[in-house]
Short mmCIF file of C-alpha atoms in Angstrom, two decimals:
data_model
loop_
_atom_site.label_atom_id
_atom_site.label_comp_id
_atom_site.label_asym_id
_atom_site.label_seq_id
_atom_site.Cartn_x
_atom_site.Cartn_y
_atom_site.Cartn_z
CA UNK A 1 -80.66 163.70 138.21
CA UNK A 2 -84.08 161.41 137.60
CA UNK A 3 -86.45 163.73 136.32
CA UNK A 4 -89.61 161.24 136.76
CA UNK A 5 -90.08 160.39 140.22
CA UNK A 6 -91.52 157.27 140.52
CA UNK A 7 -93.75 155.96 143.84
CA UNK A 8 -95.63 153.11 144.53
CA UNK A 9 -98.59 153.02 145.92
CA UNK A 10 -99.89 149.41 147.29
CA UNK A 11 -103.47 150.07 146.51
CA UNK A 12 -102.31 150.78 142.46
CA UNK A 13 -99.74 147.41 142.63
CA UNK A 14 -102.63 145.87 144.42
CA UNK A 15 -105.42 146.74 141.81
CA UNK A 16 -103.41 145.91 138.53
CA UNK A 17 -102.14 142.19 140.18
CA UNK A 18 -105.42 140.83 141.47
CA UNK A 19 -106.78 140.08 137.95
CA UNK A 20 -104.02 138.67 136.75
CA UNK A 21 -103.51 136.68 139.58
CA UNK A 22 -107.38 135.46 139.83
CA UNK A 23 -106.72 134.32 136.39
CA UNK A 24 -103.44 132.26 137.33
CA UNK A 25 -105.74 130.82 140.33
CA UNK A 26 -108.70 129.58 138.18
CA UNK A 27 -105.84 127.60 136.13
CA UNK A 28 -103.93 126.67 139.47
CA UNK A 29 -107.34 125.06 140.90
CA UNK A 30 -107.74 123.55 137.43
CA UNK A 31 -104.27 121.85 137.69
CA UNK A 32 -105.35 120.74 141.53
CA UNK A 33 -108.46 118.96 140.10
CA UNK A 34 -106.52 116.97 137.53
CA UNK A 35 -104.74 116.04 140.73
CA UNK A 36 -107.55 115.29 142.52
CA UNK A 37 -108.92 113.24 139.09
CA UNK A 38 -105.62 111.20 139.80
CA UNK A 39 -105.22 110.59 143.40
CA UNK A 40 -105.66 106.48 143.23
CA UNK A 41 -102.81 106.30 141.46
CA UNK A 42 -101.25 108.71 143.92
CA UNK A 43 -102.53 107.10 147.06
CA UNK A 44 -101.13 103.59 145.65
CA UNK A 45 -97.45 104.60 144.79
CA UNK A 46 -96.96 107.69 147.49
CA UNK A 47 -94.03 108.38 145.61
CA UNK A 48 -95.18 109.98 142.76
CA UNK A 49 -96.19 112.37 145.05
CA UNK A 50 -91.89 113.37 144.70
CA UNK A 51 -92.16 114.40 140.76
CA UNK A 52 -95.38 117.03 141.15
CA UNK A 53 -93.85 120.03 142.77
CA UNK A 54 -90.66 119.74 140.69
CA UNK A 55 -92.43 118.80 137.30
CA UNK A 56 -94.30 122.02 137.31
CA UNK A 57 -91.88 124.07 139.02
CA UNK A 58 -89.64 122.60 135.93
CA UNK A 59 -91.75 123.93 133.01
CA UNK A 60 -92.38 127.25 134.45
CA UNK A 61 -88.47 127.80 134.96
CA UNK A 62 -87.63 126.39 131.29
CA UNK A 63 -90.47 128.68 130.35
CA UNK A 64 -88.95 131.93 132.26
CA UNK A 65 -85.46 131.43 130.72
CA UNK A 66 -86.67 131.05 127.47
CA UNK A 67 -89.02 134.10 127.42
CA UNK A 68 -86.54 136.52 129.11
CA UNK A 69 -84.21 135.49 126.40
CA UNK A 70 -86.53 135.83 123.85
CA UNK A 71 -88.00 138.97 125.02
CA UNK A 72 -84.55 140.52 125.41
CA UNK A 73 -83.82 139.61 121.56
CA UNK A 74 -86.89 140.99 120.68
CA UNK A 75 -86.77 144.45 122.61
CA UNK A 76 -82.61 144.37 120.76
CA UNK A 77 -84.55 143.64 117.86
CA UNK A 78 -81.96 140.54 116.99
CA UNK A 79 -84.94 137.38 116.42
CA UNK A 80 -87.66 137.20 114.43
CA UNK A 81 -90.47 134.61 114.65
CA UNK A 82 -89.02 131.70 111.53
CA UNK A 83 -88.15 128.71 111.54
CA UNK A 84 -84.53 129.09 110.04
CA UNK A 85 -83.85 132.33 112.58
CA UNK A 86 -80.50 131.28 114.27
CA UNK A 87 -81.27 133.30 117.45
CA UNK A 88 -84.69 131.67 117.82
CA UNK A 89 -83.21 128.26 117.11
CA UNK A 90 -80.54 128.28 119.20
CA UNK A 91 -82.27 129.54 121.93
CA UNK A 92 -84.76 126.49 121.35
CA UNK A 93 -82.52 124.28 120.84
CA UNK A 94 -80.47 125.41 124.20
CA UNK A 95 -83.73 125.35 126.30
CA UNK A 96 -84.48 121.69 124.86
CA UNK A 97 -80.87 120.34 126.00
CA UNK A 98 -81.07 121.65 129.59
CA UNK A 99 -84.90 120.41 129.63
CA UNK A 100 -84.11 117.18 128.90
CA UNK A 101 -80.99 116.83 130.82
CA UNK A 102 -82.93 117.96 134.03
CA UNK A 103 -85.96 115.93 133.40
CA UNK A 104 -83.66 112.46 132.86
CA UNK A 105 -82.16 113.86 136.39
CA UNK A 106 -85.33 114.18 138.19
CA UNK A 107 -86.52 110.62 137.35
CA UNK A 108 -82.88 109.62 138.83
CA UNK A 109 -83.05 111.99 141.99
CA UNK A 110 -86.62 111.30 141.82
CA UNK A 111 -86.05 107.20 142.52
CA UNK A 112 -82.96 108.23 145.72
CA UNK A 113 -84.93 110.73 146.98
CA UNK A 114 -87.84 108.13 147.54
CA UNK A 115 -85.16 105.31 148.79
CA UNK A 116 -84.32 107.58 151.02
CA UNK A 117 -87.20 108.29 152.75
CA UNK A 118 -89.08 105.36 152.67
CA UNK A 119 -92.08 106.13 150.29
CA UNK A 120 -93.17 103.33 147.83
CA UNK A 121 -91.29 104.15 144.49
CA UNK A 122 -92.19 102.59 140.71
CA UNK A 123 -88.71 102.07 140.45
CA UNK A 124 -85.66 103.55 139.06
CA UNK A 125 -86.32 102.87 135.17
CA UNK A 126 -89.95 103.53 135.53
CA UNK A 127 -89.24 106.80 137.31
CA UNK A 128 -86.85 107.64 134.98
CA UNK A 129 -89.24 106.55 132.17
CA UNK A 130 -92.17 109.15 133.55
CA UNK A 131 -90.21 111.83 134.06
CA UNK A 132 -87.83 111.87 130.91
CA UNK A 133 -91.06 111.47 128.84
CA UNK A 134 -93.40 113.73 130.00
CA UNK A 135 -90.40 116.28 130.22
CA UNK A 136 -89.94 115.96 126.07
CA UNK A 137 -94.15 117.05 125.68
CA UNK A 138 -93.65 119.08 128.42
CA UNK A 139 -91.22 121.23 126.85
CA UNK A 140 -92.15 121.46 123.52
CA UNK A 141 -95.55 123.17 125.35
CA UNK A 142 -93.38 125.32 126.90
CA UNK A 143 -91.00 126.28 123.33
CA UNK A 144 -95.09 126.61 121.68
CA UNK A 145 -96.67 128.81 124.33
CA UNK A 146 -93.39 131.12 125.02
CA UNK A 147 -92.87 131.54 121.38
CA UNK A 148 -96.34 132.25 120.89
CA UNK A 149 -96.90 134.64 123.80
CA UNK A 150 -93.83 136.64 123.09
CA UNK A 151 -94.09 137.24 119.88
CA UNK A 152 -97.87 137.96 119.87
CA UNK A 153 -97.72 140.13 122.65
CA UNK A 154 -95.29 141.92 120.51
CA UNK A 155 -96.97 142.35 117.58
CA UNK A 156 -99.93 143.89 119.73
CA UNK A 157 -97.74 146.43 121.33
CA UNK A 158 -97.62 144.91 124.84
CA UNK A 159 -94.54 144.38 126.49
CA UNK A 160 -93.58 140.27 126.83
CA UNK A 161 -92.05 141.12 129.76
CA UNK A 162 -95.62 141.41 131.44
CA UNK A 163 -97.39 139.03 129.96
CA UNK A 164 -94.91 135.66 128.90
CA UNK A 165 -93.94 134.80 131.75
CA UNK A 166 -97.42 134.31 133.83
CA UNK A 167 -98.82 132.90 130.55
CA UNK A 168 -96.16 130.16 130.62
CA UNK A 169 -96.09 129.02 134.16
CA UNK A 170 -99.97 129.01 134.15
CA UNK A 171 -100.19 126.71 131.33
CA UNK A 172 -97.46 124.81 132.76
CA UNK A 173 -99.16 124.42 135.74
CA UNK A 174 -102.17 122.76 133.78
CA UNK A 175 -100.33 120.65 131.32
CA UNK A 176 -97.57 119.65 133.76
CA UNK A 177 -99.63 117.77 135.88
CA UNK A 178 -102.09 116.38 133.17
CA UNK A 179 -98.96 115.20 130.74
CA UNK A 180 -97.35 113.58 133.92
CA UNK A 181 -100.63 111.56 134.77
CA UNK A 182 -101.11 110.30 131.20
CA UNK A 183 -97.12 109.23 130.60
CA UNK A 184 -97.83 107.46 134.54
CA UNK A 185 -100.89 105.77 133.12
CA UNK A 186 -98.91 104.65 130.29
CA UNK A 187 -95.46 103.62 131.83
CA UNK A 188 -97.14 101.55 134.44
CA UNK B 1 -75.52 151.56 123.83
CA UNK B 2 -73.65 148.96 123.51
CA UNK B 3 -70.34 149.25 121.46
CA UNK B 4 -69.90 147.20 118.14
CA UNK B 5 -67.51 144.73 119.86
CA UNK B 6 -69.78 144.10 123.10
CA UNK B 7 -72.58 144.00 120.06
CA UNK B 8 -71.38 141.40 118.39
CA UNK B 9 -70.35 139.50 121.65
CA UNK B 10 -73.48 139.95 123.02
CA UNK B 11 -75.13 138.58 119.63
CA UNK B 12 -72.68 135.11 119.56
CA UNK B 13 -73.91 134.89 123.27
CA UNK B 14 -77.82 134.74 121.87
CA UNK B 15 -77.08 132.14 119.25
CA UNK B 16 -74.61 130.58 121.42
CA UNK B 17 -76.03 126.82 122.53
CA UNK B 18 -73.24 125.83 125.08
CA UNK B 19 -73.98 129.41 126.95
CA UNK B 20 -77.14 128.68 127.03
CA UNK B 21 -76.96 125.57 128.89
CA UNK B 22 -73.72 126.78 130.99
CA UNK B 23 -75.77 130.31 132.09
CA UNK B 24 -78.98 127.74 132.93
CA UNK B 25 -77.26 124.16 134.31
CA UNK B 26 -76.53 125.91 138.21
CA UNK B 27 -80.04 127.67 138.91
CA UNK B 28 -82.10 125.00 137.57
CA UNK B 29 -80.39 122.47 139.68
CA UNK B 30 -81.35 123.89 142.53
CA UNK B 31 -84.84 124.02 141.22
CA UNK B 32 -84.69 120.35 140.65
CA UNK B 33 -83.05 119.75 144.75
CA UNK B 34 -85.73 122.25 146.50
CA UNK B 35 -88.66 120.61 144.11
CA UNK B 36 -88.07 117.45 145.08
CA UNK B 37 -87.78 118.30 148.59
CA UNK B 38 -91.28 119.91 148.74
CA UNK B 39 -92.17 116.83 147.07
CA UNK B 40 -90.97 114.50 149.90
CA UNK B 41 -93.02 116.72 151.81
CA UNK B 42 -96.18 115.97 150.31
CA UNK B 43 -95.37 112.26 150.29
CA UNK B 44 -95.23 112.15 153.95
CA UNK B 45 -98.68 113.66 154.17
CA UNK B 46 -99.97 111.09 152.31
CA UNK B 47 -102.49 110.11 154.92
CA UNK B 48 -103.83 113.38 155.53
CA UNK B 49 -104.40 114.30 152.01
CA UNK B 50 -106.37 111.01 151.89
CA UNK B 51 -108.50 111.30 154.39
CA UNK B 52 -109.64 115.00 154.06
CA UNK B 53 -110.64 115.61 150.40
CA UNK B 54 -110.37 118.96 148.78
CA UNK B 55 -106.19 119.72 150.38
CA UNK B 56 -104.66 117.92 147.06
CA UNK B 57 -106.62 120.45 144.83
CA UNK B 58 -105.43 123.35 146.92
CA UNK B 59 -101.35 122.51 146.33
CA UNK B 60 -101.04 123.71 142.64
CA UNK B 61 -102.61 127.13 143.28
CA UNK B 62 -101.02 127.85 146.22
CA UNK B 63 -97.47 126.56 145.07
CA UNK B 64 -98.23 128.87 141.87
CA UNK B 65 -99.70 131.97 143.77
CA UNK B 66 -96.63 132.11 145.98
CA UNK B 67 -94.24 132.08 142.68
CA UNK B 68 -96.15 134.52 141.27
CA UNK B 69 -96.90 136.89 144.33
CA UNK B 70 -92.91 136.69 145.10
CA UNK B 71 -92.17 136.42 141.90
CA UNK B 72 -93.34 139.70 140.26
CA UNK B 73 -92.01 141.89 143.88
CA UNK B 74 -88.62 140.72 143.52
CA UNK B 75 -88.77 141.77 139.69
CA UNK B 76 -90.35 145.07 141.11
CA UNK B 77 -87.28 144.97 143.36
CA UNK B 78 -84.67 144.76 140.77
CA UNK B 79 -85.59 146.99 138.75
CA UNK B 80 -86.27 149.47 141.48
CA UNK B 81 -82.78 148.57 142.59
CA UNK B 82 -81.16 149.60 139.26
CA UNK B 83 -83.38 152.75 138.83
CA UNK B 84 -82.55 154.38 142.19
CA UNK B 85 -86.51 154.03 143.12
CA UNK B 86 -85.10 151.70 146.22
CA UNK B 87 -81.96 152.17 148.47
CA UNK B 88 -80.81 148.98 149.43
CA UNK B 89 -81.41 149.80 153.32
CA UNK B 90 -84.13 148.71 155.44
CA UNK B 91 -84.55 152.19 156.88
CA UNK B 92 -88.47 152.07 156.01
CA UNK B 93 -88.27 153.58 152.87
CA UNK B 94 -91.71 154.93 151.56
CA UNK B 95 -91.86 152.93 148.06
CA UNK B 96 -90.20 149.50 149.60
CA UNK B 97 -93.42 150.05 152.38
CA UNK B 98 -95.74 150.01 149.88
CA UNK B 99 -94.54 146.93 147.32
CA UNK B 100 -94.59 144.91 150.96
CA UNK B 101 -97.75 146.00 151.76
CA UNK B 102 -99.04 145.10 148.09
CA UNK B 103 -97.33 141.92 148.20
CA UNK B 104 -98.42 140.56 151.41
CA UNK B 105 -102.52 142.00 150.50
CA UNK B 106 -102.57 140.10 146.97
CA UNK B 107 -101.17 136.64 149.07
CA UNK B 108 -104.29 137.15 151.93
CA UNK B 109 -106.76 138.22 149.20
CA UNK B 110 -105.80 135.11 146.83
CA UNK B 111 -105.65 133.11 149.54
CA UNK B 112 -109.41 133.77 150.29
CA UNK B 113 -110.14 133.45 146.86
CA UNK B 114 -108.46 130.21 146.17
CA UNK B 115 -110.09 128.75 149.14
CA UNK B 116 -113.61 129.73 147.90
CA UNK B 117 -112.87 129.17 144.27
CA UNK B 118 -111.58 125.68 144.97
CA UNK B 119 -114.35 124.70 147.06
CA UNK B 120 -116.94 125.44 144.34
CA UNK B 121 -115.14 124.50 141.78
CA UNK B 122 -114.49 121.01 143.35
CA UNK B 123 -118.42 120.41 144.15
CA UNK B 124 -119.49 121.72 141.11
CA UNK B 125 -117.74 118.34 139.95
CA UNK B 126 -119.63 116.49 142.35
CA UNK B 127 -116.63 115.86 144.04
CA UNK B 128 -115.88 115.58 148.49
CA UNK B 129 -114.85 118.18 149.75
CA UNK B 130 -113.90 119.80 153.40
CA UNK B 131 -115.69 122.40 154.52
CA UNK B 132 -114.91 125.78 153.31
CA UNK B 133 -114.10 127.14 156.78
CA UNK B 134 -111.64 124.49 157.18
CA UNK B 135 -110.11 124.99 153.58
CA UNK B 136 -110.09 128.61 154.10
CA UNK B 137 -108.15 128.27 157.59
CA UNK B 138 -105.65 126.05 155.48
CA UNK B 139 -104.88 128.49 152.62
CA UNK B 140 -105.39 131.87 154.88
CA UNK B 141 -102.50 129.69 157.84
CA UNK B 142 -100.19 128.99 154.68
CA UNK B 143 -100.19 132.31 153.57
CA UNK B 144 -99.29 133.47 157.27
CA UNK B 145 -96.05 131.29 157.57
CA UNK B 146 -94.56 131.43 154.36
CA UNK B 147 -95.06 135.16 153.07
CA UNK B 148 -93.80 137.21 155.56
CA UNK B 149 -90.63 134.79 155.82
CA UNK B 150 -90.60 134.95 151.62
CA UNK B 151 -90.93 138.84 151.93
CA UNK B 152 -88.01 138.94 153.89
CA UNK B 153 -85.68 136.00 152.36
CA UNK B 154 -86.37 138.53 148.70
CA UNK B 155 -85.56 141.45 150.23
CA UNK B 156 -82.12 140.54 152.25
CA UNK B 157 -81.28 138.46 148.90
CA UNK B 158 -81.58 141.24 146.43
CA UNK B 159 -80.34 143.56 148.75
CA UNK B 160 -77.27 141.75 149.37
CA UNK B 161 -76.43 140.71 145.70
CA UNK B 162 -77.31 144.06 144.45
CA UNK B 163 -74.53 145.47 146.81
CA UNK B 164 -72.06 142.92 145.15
CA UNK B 165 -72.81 144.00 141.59
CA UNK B 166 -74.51 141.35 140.58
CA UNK B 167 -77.60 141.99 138.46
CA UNK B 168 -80.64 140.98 140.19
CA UNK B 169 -82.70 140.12 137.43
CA UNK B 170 -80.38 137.00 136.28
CA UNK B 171 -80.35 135.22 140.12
CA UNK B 172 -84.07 136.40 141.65
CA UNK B 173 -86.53 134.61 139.17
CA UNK B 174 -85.40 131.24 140.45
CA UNK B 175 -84.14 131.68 143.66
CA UNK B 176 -88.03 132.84 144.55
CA UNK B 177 -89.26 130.14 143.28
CA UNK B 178 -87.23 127.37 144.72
CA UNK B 179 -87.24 129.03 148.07
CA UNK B 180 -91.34 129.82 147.46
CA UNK B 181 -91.65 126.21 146.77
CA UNK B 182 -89.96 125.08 149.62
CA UNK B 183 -91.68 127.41 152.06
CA UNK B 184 -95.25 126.71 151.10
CA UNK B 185 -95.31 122.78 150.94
CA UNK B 186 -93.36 123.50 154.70
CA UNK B 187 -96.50 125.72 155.63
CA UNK B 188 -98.80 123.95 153.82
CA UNK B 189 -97.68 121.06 156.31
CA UNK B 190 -97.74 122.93 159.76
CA UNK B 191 -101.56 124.58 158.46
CA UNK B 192 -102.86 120.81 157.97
CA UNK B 193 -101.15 119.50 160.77
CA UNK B 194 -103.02 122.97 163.32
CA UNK B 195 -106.49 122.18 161.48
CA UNK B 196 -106.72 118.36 161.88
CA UNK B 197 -105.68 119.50 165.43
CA UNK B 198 -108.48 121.84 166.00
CA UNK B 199 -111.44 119.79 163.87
#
């Protein structure tokens, strides 16, 4: 039978979040402001408007399926942070297929989705263009920061567990929208 | 443990590319449909986030706060699930109480603090903005329709796919935070839509 049994108290979950979660907020706002820094562009083709959610929804999921499998390796003890480590690699590699795969399918979706509904699209290349491109920096962000987190975190003794994942799909939140504006700014 | 055999078949699975991308393809394609679809939803507002500065610099923190709010209680759930901590039953059990009771306090207290934090942030840039009651009544009205539904949706989900054998951890993490995303651009539209209303 358990031994240890465990209760949660709201106040203690409560306490240890809020921190955490100011943090993730400051960066959140941050990531609105680069928005608001953008909305010309925005207000002139309305159909941009389709890629934000899903662009950094996008890097925060690559993000969480890379760092639970790297995490999981870790705690089996099975990866270790070099360049010619086939677990590390292949998990990189893997992570950079999907990514790009999904990214080239957003732009696609991306264009019928705006068809569809009416809203002003660039166009299917351009759309295609913007997303497939600023998916490629976005994910290598995503392989640096994960790799990064997890494997610092560690080192120090903290379990990734608790701290890759938030990491990740704060930055992502930041850099998603930023990259996407400056590949926009370029494409069109 | 694991045995040598499920060892070494657990180790080809980690360096295993096409496993990676077959585990991934299904769960990240419905990311990509329920993104999109909160993004249509922002497209139609178009005119609304035009006219009342300060509502497009609210959508990333509140999109993020609700994946991370849901987020970390439905890993909380799963691993209470597989440790016996939580019976999936809805028969108020003491420890489920309090992780809803967390959950739903962080969403109202971040939702205050985004509101205030976005608002000075945003003039501090010498930027327009609404007025903070206004953005306040926005974040505080999202956070009423879409957490308590979220809450729910986690619990019935990991509930019901616990009972089925399946392991929580692999199908929660994006199923939050498609449905999350969903929920709060849908909220996000019904709080502008009350508050253009009332001002």
């Amino acid at each position: 039978m358990a031994l240890l049994v465990k209760r949660y108290n709201a106040i203690i979950i409560m306490k240890t979040a809020l921190p955490l979660l100011t943090f993730c907020a400051v960066l959140g706002i941050l990531s609105g402001l680069a928005l608001d820094t953008f909305k010309n562009i925005l207000f002139t083709f309305p159909g941009l408007f389709v890629l934000i959610p899903v662009t950094i929804g996008m890097g925060g999921n690559l993000g969480a399926i890379l760092s639970s499998r790297i995490t999981s390796a870790l705690h089996l003890g099975v990866i270790s942070l070099t360049p010619t480590d086939p677990v590390l690699r292949s998990n990189v590699l893997g992570v950079s297929i999907v990514g790009v795969l999904s990214f080239f399918a957003i732009g696609i979706l991306g264009h019928l989705f705006c068809v569809l509904m009416g809203f002003e699209s660039v166009g299917l290349i351009k759309m295609v263009l913007i997303s497939s491109i600023s998916g490629v920096l976005l994910i290598l962000i995503v392989i640096i920061t994960t790799v990064l987190a997890a494997f610092l975190s560690y080192k120090k003794g903290i379990d990734p567990d608790d701290t890759t994942i938030p990491i990740v799909t704060s930055v992502c939140d930041v850099f998603g929208i930023l990259i996407l504006f400056v590949v926009i700014m370029a494409v069109l | 443990m694991l045995d040598k055999e499920q060892g070494a078949k657990y180790l080809k699975d980690y360096v295993s590319v096409r496993f990676i991308i077959k585990q991934s393809s299904l769960p990240l394609l419905v990311c990509i449909i329920s993104g999109l679809f909160a993004g249509v939803v922002l497209a139609s507002m178009e005119d609304a986030l035009s006219t009342l500065p300060g509502l497009l610099v609210l959508i990333p923190p509140l999109l993020g706060m609700r994946g991370s709010i849901a987020g970390a209680f439905g890993s909380r759930l799963g691993s209470a699930l597989h440790q016996g901590i939580i019976k999936p039953d809805l028969r108020g059990d003491e420890n489920l109480v309090h992780s809803v009771i967390a959950s739903l306090g962080e969403g109202a207290t971040m939702a205050v603090v985004i509101a205030f934090l976005a608002y000075a942030m945003t003039l501090a840039l010498g930027r327009e903005c609404i007025g903070i009651v206004s953005l306040a009544a926005v974040s505080l009205t999202v956070w009423a329709l879409s957490a308590f539904i979220l809450i729910g949706l986690v619990i019935i989900f990991a509930f019901t796919i616990f009972k089925h054998g399946i392991d929580p951890d692999n199908v929660m993490g994006p199923m939050v935070t498609s449905a999350g995303d969903v929920l709060t651009v849908l909220a996000f539209f019904i709080a502008v839509r009350i508050i253009t209303g009332v001002v």
